[in-house]
Amino acid sequence: MVLSSVSDELRATLRQRIMYMDGGMGTMIQSLNLSEEDFRGTQFQDHPCNLVGNNDLLSLTQPHHITRIHKDYLLAGADFISTNTFNSTRIAMADYAMEAMVYQLNRGAAKCARDAVREVEQLHGARPMYVIGVLGPTNKTLSLSPSVENPAYRNITFKEMAAAYEEQAIALLDGEVDVLMVETIFDTLNAKAALFAISKVLEYRDLDDFPVFVSGTVVDLSGRTLSGQTVEAMVCSLQHFNPLCMGLNCALGATEMRQFIRELGEFCETFVSCYPNAGLPNEFGGYDDDPDKMAAILKEWAASGLVNILGGCCGTTPEHISAIVAATCDFSPRVPQCKLGSFKMTLSGLEPMLVYEHSNFVNIGERCNVAGSTVFKKHILNDDFQAALEIAKKQIAEGAQILDLNFDDGMLDGVKAMTHFVNLIACEPDVSKVPLCIDSSDFQVIEAGLQCTQGKGIVNSISLKEGEEDFVEKAALIRRYGAAVVVMAFDETGQADTFERKIEICRRSYDILVHRVGFCPADIIFDPNVLTIGTGLEEHSNYGIYFIQTVEWIKKNLPGALVSGGISNLSFSFRGSNSIRQAIHSVFLYYACQVGLDMGIVHAGNLPLLKDVESNLRQLCDDLVWNRDSETVTEKLLLYAKKVKTSNDKKEDADILWQEKSLEDRLKDAIVNGIDKYIVGDVEEFRTTSGLPPLQIIEGPLLSAMGIVGDLFGSGKMFLPQVIKSARVMKKAVGHLTPFLEAEKTTGSVKGTVLLATVKGDVHDIGKNIVAVVLACNNFKVIDLGVMCPLEKILGTAIKEKCDIIGVSGLITPSLREMVNIAQEMSNRELNIPLLIGGATTSRKHTAVKISPKYPDLSIYVPDASRAVNVATSLVNGDRTYLEDVRKLYEKVRSDHVKTLQRREMVSLEYARTKKFNRISPVPPAPNTPGVTVFSSYSLSDVIDVIDWKPFFDVWQLRGRYPNRSYPKIFEDKTVGAEARKLFDDAERMLGDLLPVLEARAVVGLFPAYSEGDDVMVEWQDSLHPLHTLRQQVKTEKDDVYLCTSDFVAAKGEGDHVGMFSCSIFGAVALAQKYEAAGDDYNGLLVKSLADRLVEAMAEHLHRKVRMELWGYANDEDISVSDLHSVRYKGIRPAPGYPSLPDHTLKDTLWDLLNVKRTTGAELTTSYAMTPPASVCGLYLAHPDSFYFNLGQISKDQVEDYAGRRGIVVAEAETLLDTILGYETRN
């Protein structure tokens, strides 16, 4: 094979083996103990400044030392040596008054490295060795102010920094380096300036495929750079440059850096490098990880497939590199995965924003626009940028996911205003966490915004209005800055206002951007012009229809492109009637989103749910959008607007009776009975008439009422749905008093602070949310971090907020491993915070055996919400007797577990295979519809009849006593029956609201397959796809059969098949969040619990469709819903993660074969949880002899066999199968 470039050569090698960088240049220079005279050499005897410490200068004054260090690293096994140019920019060299020497410094450093390569080749023969030209971070930052008093101030500009990097890159390339590397990135905007400069230089020199590496620096265990970005956000910000390799270096040792290099590798598509320090600095400024210790840590990295390139940073020496090479050279390198390509769009602020194929509509906040908000404009014109910043904060709090910024006004210096505001935003994490949309008709203003934005944002906008060359020039610059772009439907002849003109301009723009400029289609957002309707002019009446038609056309004809629009433009005819405008927007978005509208500039806080739009108004808006009544609809809407006024009708009898109670009784009854109709008015009346400060009102009558709720719940006289309704009323009351509290700067006393989180990789939070409500009802302050929470966020927040308790939750078995990691890290940090463990897959046994030993005496299993209050109360009260009881109980559980393992008899895998299950019945017929079938819109109304309601009541902790446990008998239970009936009635009402707004999608695959030992081999598209399954090994009394899923599939040549499926419900999470944001936890939980029941019913309904139609092996099936729930049908649908298939990674094969991301939009997290949370997947086995079984525990011989079949190391297999191991592992 002929390799065309160094990049090709490196790609080939990096796929074959791990490669190695050198170690710390600074460490080796320090060991030389050079003097001021040594640094000056003969060339700089008369230089006016002290030069000791200017290590880069030694490439000119002491080149033999630098060359010697390079040679030592090459001889230790390094493939790459890095030039001694970390500070060789005119910015850093200004400290030594050596700006004029930058070119010579970089050329001289490159020469030292080249000389070392030649000398090693002469002594030891030729082997591939590469010189990396290093571009360091400089000693200034573009994203942070050096002045605490002036957060918008910067002491350097993007242009100045880019010019400095351009000068350095030119010199390094003239010095014939093989690779350029932007390293130790503590501010991503600095790195963007460096890559901006490098791209210019490479383009000028026609070096399109020159290899460039990028390496960031996580400054502490928060997992963020100094400028605040997460690792994932940094990748999003820099991906536009397509570096050959991305990685991390410096600041942390290998132990601390592992979790962050794992996160980077899970997210990026490039090769991955890491060169950590030799541990953390000790009190003497040295580093304590010796070569053997560091090599042992990195050996585990290599065994886990985390990296392609390893090396060392501060504190590492040639001895370190030699040890690392010896320890890791036999392991295969990381295989890059196409991760970012699985998203429809990736953007970032301080945090990544990932737009999935079936993500909900993305709200772009419109209020930071001087043309769209008079309040914002007034603040900017008055130079009150802090007040303007509050508007940005409010938009994000109201749901804006991207922030649009526009300063186009004749009274403003747009460049100055944009620069100042974006710099100010950078110092406000609550705002800068989201991506920015830099909006201007002046391209100089756009560039000013891009030069201050470290995340990956959007430019709004460019068009063909000024011609093709202008369009291409601006697009190329935007791409170089690393932003996505909005393209307006304008060309040289003007604005497109018909469907035909819109698609003509969009097609032309797309072809230019993709094929001429090289834009990624996912970074192109078309705005086909939302134009005003309802003007009374006939030619305007179809503008809404044209826009919707254009959206649909773009999605079908311009692959990968997204669509946006300025939604407010649509309703300008109705200015002054906000309720009408909001309803028009809601109706219009409903139809536009159905055909693919991805995002839009809207006032997120003023967008009503479609179901909340009054029916007559909804019909008028429909008529307006679809031009059904162009002559009169505008007049009808204006007439409707006049009728919208506050009603002063006579109060109903119930209202009068309520008012006759005393205020104290009204407050108590409202909270205890969950009545929210009057609470705000009653609280305000109590505040104004009692004269009590708001804190005393909360701690007096309100908390007293919640105390009654807590007592009733604890004694079993009140049930969870009632408690959550009570909490909803309490939140409304406290929400009304909060502004008065803030005005008085007072806070109330609480029992303690509890942090709750669903662990990283898991998206299920119903149980956690219930615990949060119950604890809050009992006067605990609850900090709920939500779902998918990384370890560092959990611990960092707990420490910062001084939490008394941490509670972690998870539904899937991989979450158990993350809980073990959290416990271990809490022990490593010597924390003393109790750790509560909860969730569907957790158990007292797992907590005692796996978690508690990592974090002794403080890890406590909580089985459900009803126990949480007593446990938390005991912990915050320092009840030593309780902790001692838990400790003794867990010791007994661990002892019993060991005895069980010792007592339990296991058979060998070889023996178990001789006792496999033998099928008697014939092989099922071939499917009627083989291959993949997609259900892009599954009718939920069809599945309601097969809902299994018992788990629904279980979630709400309503459990009847025999014989009234199941539905509908639970309604007859004397204790919970009445409340179960109320909950069921609420659920049925909610279902009526849910069905029109939820989207259900599914995909089914029916493939030829055969069993091969314990594997099922699936045949599809001329390839074999193995499903690795496991066999029972716990010895049975009869010792007659040991089951494996593959036993239910026929051998090769018998014509058998297997099925796979995935089904999901979209929209429930967003709807639940809207309820929760409004303080309505009850309806929020109701939505989530119903979505779970609906998707399970959907899976049941889909399985019946497969049995009777798609596969057709049971086309005469006639069984009741009760029989369905009792599994009285032919065949089974086992799911990964469940008793017979415990390995969740089987989902990877399902996702690949069914192309689930594309066909339904469902995703897998890093821990194999499915998103959206209301998702189910599994296999279909049709053999009539098949049945569900529990695998039980397995022995090490099977784990080793499984690892061999999977092509993974045994340790990884033990991790995947941790919950079913029949032996103790070393860890």
Tab-separated table of N, CA and C in Angstrom, residues 60-171:
chain	number	residue	atom	x	y	z
A	60	LEU	N	17.887	27.734	21.336
A	60	LEU	CA	18.891	28.558	20.650
A	60	LEU	C	20.200	28.628	21.420
A	61	THR	N	20.099	28.737	22.765
A	61	THR	CA	21.333	28.950	23.549
A	61	THR	C	21.968	27.655	24.024
A	62	GLN	N	21.194	26.596	24.215
A	62	GLN	CA	21.730	25.299	24.665
A	62	GLN	C	21.094	24.173	23.836
A	63	PRO	N	21.214	24.206	22.531
A	63	PRO	CA	20.504	23.224	21.691
A	63	PRO	C	20.924	21.788	21.971
A	64	HIS	N	22.166	21.579	22.425
A	64	HIS	CA	22.620	20.203	22.681
A	64	HIS	C	21.813	19.573	23.821
A	65	HIS	N	21.455	20.385	24.835
A	65	HIS	CA	20.635	19.846	25.935
A	65	HIS	C	19.249	19.447	25.433
A	66	ILE	N	18.661	20.288	24.638
A	66	ILE	CA	17.301	20.005	24.151
A	66	ILE	C	17.313	18.775	23.238
A	67	THR	N	18.326	18.704	22.366
A	67	THR	CA	18.429	17.539	21.480
A	67	THR	C	18.645	16.263	22.286
A	68	ARG	N	19.436	16.354	23.341
A	68	ARG	CA	19.693	15.185	24.193
A	68	ARG	C	18.402	14.682	24.852
A	69	ILE	N	17.592	15.623	25.332
A	69	ILE	CA	16.320	15.235	25.959
A	69	ILE	C	15.426	14.537	24.939
A	70	HIS	N	15.328	15.113	23.747
A	70	HIS	CA	14.539	14.466	22.685
A	70	HIS	C	15.035	13.050	22.406
A	71	LYS	N	16.350	12.883	22.301
A	71	LYS	CA	16.914	11.559	22.016
A	71	LYS	C	16.573	10.561	23.120
A	72	ASP	N	16.663	11.002	24.384
A	72	ASP	CA	16.349	10.099	25.494
A	72	ASP	C	14.911	9.590	25.407
A	73	TYR	N	14.001	10.477	25.025
A	73	TYR	CA	12.606	10.044	24.904
A	73	TYR	C	12.413	9.099	23.720
A	74	LEU	N	13.104	9.366	22.614
A	74	LEU	CA	13.007	8.461	21.471
A	74	LEU	C	13.557	7.087	21.813
A	75	LEU	N	14.670	7.074	22.517
A	75	LEU	CA	15.285	5.801	22.904
A	75	LEU	C	14.429	5.052	23.928
A	76	ALA	N	13.588	5.791	24.675
A	76	ALA	CA	12.685	5.158	25.641
A	76	ALA	C	11.467	4.533	24.972
A	77	GLY	N	11.290	4.810	23.678
A	77	GLY	CA	10.182	4.193	22.956
A	77	GLY	C	9.167	5.156	22.406
A	78	ALA	N	9.393	6.467	22.552
A	78	ALA	CA	8.433	7.443	22.042
A	78	ALA	C	8.407	7.423	20.516
A	79	ASP	N	7.193	7.513	19.966
A	79	ASP	CA	7.028	7.676	18.521
A	79	ASP	C	7.030	9.149	18.134
A	80	PHE	N	6.583	10.001	19.062
A	80	PHE	CA	6.487	11.437	18.825
A	80	PHE	C	7.370	12.183	19.816
A	81	ILE	N	8.068	13.195	19.343
A	81	ILE	CA	8.709	14.139	20.253
A	81	ILE	C	8.152	15.525	19.965
A	82	SER	N	7.965	16.305	21.011
A	82	SER	CA	7.305	17.597	20.908
A	82	SER	C	8.333	18.718	20.980
A	83	THR	N	8.221	19.661	20.060
A	83	THR	CA	9.180	20.773	20.044
A	83	THR	C	9.103	21.584	21.337
A	84	ASN	N	10.206	22.165	21.683
A	84	ASN	CA	10.312	22.967	22.910
A	84	ASN	C	9.792	24.388	22.634
A	85	THR	N	8.487	24.456	22.318
A	85	THR	CA	7.911	25.742	21.880
A	85	THR	C	6.620	26.075	22.619
A	86	PHE	N	6.469	25.550	23.818
A	86	PHE	CA	5.225	25.743	24.571
A	86	PHE	C	4.888	27.227	24.731
A	87	ASN	N	5.919	28.063	24.893
A	87	ASN	CA	5.697	29.501	25.100
A	87	ASN	C	6.201	30.356	23.940
A	88	SER	N	6.419	29.761	22.795
A	88	SER	CA	7.072	30.488	21.703
A	88	SER	C	6.089	31.266	20.837
A	89	THR	N	5.252	32.064	21.487
A	89	THR	CA	4.429	33.055	20.788
A	89	THR	C	4.860	34.434	21.273
A	90	ARG	N	4.573	35.441	20.464
A	90	ARG	CA	4.958	36.777	20.882
A	90	ARG	C	4.170	37.208	22.124
A	91	ILE	N	3.015	36.586	22.375
A	91	ILE	CA	2.246	36.914	23.583
A	91	ILE	C	3.007	36.481	24.822
A	92	ALA	N	3.443	35.225	24.861
A	92	ALA	CA	4.172	34.722	26.035
A	92	ALA	C	5.574	35.305	26.116
A	93	MET	N	6.212	35.509	24.971
A	93	MET	CA	7.582	36.017	24.975
A	93	MET	C	7.671	37.500	25.387
A	94	ALA	N	6.513	38.172	25.441
A	94	ALA	CA	6.527	39.561	25.913
A	94	ALA	C	7.019	39.646	27.347
A	95	ASP	N	6.853	38.577	28.140
A	95	ASP	CA	7.349	38.580	29.516
A	95	ASP	C	8.867	38.704	29.569
A	96	TYR	N	9.529	38.306	28.483
A	96	TYR	CA	10.994	38.351	28.430
A	96	TYR	C	11.493	39.377	27.410
A	97	ALA	N	10.575	40.216	26.886
A	97	ALA	CA	10.930	41.218	25.858
A	97	ALA	C	11.618	40.555	24.670
A	98	MET	N	11.095	39.393	24.274
A	98	MET	CA	11.701	38.639	23.179
A	98	MET	C	10.707	38.369	22.049
A	99	GLU	N	9.737	39.271	21.852
A	99	GLU	CA	8.746	39.082	20.814
A	99	GLU	C	9.391	38.945	19.426
A	100	ALA	N	10.489	39.648	19.202
A	100	ALA	CA	11.131	39.646	17.883
A	100	ALA	C	11.818	38.314	17.586
A	101	MET	N	11.977	37.446	18.594
A	101	MET	CA	12.714	36.190	18.410
A	101	MET	C	11.795	34.991	18.147
A	102	VAL	N	10.505	35.237	17.989
A	102	VAL	CA	9.552	34.129	17.899
A	102	VAL	C	9.873	33.194	16.733
A	103	TYR	N	10.120	33.734	15.559
A	103	TYR	CA	10.394	32.876	14.403
A	103	TYR	C	11.629	32.018	14.654
A	104	GLN	N	12.714	32.626	15.145
A	104	GLN	CA	13.956	31.879	15.394
A	104	GLN	C	13.750	30.804	16.476
A	105	LEU	N	12.976	31.139	17.505
A	105	LEU	CA	12.731	30.161	18.575
A	105	LEU	C	12.044	28.911	18.032
A	106	ASN	N	11.034	29.095	17.219
A	106	ASN	CA	10.298	27.956	16.685
A	106	ASN	C	11.119	27.172	15.667
A	107	ARG	N	11.842	27.875	14.786
A	107	ARG	CA	12.710	27.173	13.834
A	107	ARG	C	13.808	26.418	14.568
A	108	GLY	N	14.403	27.070	15.579
A	108	GLY	CA	15.479	26.419	16.331
A	108	GLY	C	14.990	25.188	17.076
A	109	ALA	N	13.791	25.269	17.674
A	109	ALA	CA	13.242	24.123	18.403
A	109	ALA	C	12.948	22.969	17.446
A	110	ALA	N	12.396	23.280	16.278
A	110	ALA	CA	12.131	22.232	15.292
A	110	ALA	C	13.428	21.562	14.850
A	111	LYS	N	14.495	22.366	14.702
A	111	LYS	CA	15.794	21.814	14.297
A	111	LYS	C	16.330	20.852	15.352
A	112	CYS	N	16.219	21.227	16.649
A	112	CYS	CA	16.677	20.327	17.727
A	112	CYS	C	15.966	18.983	17.643
A	113	ALA	N	14.672	19.004	17.418
A	113	ALA	CA	13.911	17.759	17.346
A	113	ALA	C	14.310	16.950	16.115
A	114	ARG	N	14.461	17.625	14.987
A	114	ARG	CA	14.862	16.933	13.769
A	114	ARG	C	16.251	16.312	13.929
A	115	ASP	N	17.164	17.049	14.547
A	115	ASP	CA	18.516	16.520	14.788
A	115	ASP	C	18.451	15.257	15.634
A	116	ALA	N	17.584	15.261	16.658
A	116	ALA	CA	17.469	14.083	17.523
A	116	ALA	C	16.986	12.874	16.735
A	117	VAL	N	15.995	13.080	15.857
A	117	VAL	CA	15.481	11.980	15.042
A	117	VAL	C	16.591	11.420	14.157
A	118	ARG	N	17.371	12.309	13.520
A	118	ARG	CA	18.448	11.849	12.642
A	118	ARG	C	19.506	11.076	13.424
A	119	GLU	N	19.877	11.562	14.606
A	119	GLU	CA	20.920	10.885	15.401
A	119	GLU	C	20.452	9.502	15.852
A	120	VAL	N	19.183	9.384	16.253
A	120	VAL	CA	18.675	8.071	16.666
A	120	VAL	C	18.617	7.125	15.470
A	121	GLU	N	18.233	7.645	14.316
A	121	GLU	CA	18.216	6.807	13.107
A	121	GLU	C	19.612	6.302	12.762
A	122	GLN	N	20.630	7.161	12.928
A	122	GLN	CA	22.010	6.751	12.616
A	122	GLN	C	22.493	5.682	13.572
A	123	LEU	N	22.093	5.777	14.838
A	123	LEU	CA	22.568	4.829	15.844
A	123	LEU	C	21.791	3.515	15.848
A	124	HIS	N	20.478	3.607	15.619
A	124	HIS	CA	19.622	2.436	15.845
A	124	HIS	C	18.781	2.051	14.632
A	125	GLY	N	19.045	2.667	13.507
A	125	GLY	CA	18.287	2.317	12.321
A	125	GLY	C	16.996	3.099	12.203
A	126	ALA	N	16.475	3.129	11.010
A	126	ALA	CA	15.287	3.929	10.741
A	126	ALA	C	14.040	3.246	11.278
A	127	ARG	N	13.199	4.002	11.914
A	127	ARG	CA	11.841	3.606	12.278
A	127	ARG	C	11.010	4.884	12.231
A	128	PRO	N	9.724	4.774	12.034
A	128	PRO	CA	8.915	5.997	11.968
A	128	PRO	C	8.995	6.781	13.281
A	129	MET	N	9.496	7.993	13.211
A	129	MET	CA	9.533	8.901	14.364
A	129	MET	C	9.056	10.267	13.873
A	130	TYR	N	8.245	10.922	14.675
A	130	TYR	CA	7.563	12.126	14.211
A	130	TYR	C	7.833	13.298	15.147
A	131	VAL	N	7.963	14.465	14.537
A	131	VAL	CA	8.168	15.692	15.302
A	131	VAL	C	6.858	16.459	15.359
A	132	ILE	N	6.400	16.726	16.573
A	132	ILE	CA	5.180	17.505	16.787
A	132	ILE	C	5.572	18.949	17.069
A	133	GLY	N	5.025	19.855	16.289
A	133	GLY	CA	5.219	21.276	16.552
A	133	GLY	C	4.165	21.756	17.534
A	134	VAL	N	4.607	22.158	18.730
A	134	VAL	CA	3.701	22.469	19.832
A	134	VAL	C	3.317	23.942	19.819
A	135	LEU	N	2.009	24.207	19.921
A	135	LEU	CA	1.479	25.550	20.131
A	135	LEU	C	0.793	25.561	21.489
A	136	GLY	N	1.397	26.224	22.450
A	136	GLY	CA	0.873	26.241	23.813
A	136	GLY	C	-0.275	27.214	23.986
A	137	PRO	N	-0.827	27.305	25.194
A	137	PRO	CA	-2.065	28.073	25.402
A	137	PRO	C	-1.868	29.571	25.546
A	138	THR	N	-0.629	30.053	25.638
A	138	THR	CA	-0.251	31.433	25.980
A	138	THR	C	-0.596	31.697	27.438
A	139	ASN	N	-0.216	32.854	27.904
A	139	ASN	CA	-0.477	33.216	29.299
A	139	ASN	C	-1.645	34.192	29.421
A	140	LYS	N	-2.497	34.238	28.391
A	140	LYS	CA	-3.675	35.089	28.432
A	140	LYS	C	-4.888	34.268	28.015
A	141	THR	N	-6.068	34.766	28.379
A	141	THR	CA	-7.292	34.028	28.069
A	141	THR	C	-8.316	34.944	27.426
A	142	LEU	N	-8.948	34.440	26.373
A	142	LEU	CA	-9.946	35.215	25.650
A	142	LEU	C	-11.332	35.137	26.276
A	143	SER	N	-11.562	34.113	27.103
A	143	SER	CA	-12.912	33.911	27.642
A	143	SER	C	-13.103	34.464	29.043
A	144	LEU	N	-12.029	34.869	29.694
A	144	LEU	CA	-12.129	35.334	31.075
A	144	LEU	C	-11.506	36.708	31.217
A	145	SER	N	-12.042	37.490	32.129
A	145	SER	CA	-11.517	38.830	32.378
A	145	SER	C	-10.409	38.775	33.420
A	146	PRO	N	-9.328	39.508	33.213
A	146	PRO	CA	-8.298	39.597	34.259
A	146	PRO	C	-8.707	40.548	35.382
A	147	SER	N	-9.853	41.208	35.216
A	147	SER	CA	-10.312	42.186	36.202
A	147	SER	C	-11.618	41.713	36.826
A	148	VAL	N	-11.610	41.498	38.136
A	148	VAL	CA	-12.824	41.090	38.837
A	148	VAL	C	-13.890	42.177	38.731
A	149	GLU	N	-13.451	43.429	38.763
A	149	GLU	CA	-14.394	44.545	38.737
A	149	GLU	C	-15.054	44.727	37.374
A	150	ASN	N	-14.412	44.246	36.308
A	150	ASN	CA	-14.928	44.470	34.955
A	150	ASN	C	-14.957	43.150	34.190
A	151	PRO	N	-16.008	42.359	34.386
A	151	PRO	CA	-16.033	41.015	33.783
A	151	PRO	C	-16.043	41.011	32.260
A	152	ALA	N	-16.420	42.112	31.613
A	152	ALA	CA	-16.449	42.143	30.145
A	152	ALA	C	-15.109	42.557	29.548
A	153	TYR	N	-14.148	42.915	30.398
A	153	TYR	CA	-12.840	43.381	29.894
A	153	TYR	C	-11.979	42.194	29.476
A	154	ARG	N	-11.221	42.354	28.378
A	154	ARG	CA	-10.221	41.382	27.962
A	154	ARG	C	-8.918	42.126	27.656
A	155	ASN	N	-7.803	41.502	28.013
A	155	ASN	CA	-6.508	42.154	27.768
A	155	ASN	C	-5.850	41.695	26.472
A	156	ILE	N	-6.615	40.984	25.643
A	156	ILE	CA	-6.144	40.594	24.316
A	156	ILE	C	-7.361	40.290	23.453
A	157	THR	N	-7.223	40.472	22.156
A	157	THR	CA	-8.336	40.185	21.246
A	157	THR	C	-8.070	38.889	20.493
A	158	PHE	N	-9.152	38.360	19.924
A	158	PHE	CA	-9.055	37.150	19.106
A	158	PHE	C	-8.091	37.370	17.944
A	159	LYS	N	-8.180	38.517	17.292
A	159	LYS	CA	-7.319	38.787	16.140
A	159	LYS	C	-5.855	38.807	16.554
A	160	GLU	N	-5.559	39.412	17.709
A	160	GLU	CA	-4.172	39.460	18.180
A	160	GLU	C	-3.652	38.066	18.493
A	161	MET	N	-4.508	37.252	19.114
A	161	MET	CA	-4.073	35.902	19.453
A	161	MET	C	-3.910	35.052	18.198
A	162	ALA	N	-4.840	35.171	17.266
A	162	ALA	CA	-4.733	34.401	16.023
A	162	ALA	C	-3.482	34.794	15.241
A	163	ALA	N	-3.157	36.077	15.232
A	163	ALA	CA	-1.955	36.535	14.526
A	163	ALA	C	-0.703	35.946	15.152
A	164	ALA	N	-0.684	35.867	16.491
A	164	ALA	CA	0.474	35.286	17.178
A	164	ALA	C	0.618	33.807	16.842
A	165	TYR	N	-0.494	33.078	16.825
A	165	TYR	CA	-0.452	31.663	16.485
A	165	TYR	C	-0.081	31.459	15.010
A	166	GLU	N	-0.533	32.338	14.144
A	166	GLU	CA	-0.197	32.218	12.731
A	166	GLU	C	1.314	32.346	12.539
A	167	GLU	N	1.905	33.290	13.245
A	167	GLU	CA	3.355	33.483	13.173
A	167	GLU	C	4.082	32.227	13.649
A	168	GLN	N	3.602	31.642	14.732
A	168	GLN	CA	4.252	30.438	15.264
A	168	GLN	C	4.081	29.257	14.316
A	169	ALA	N	2.874	29.079	13.772
A	169	ALA	CA	2.627	27.952	12.865
A	169	ALA	C	3.504	28.026	11.627
A	170	ILE	N	3.661	29.226	11.079
A	170	ILE	CA	4.516	29.394	9.894
A	170	ILE	C	5.946	28.949	10.210
A	171	ALA	N	6.461	29.382	11.351
A	171	ALA	CA	7.835	29.038	11.705
A	171	ALA	C	8.000	27.536	11.918
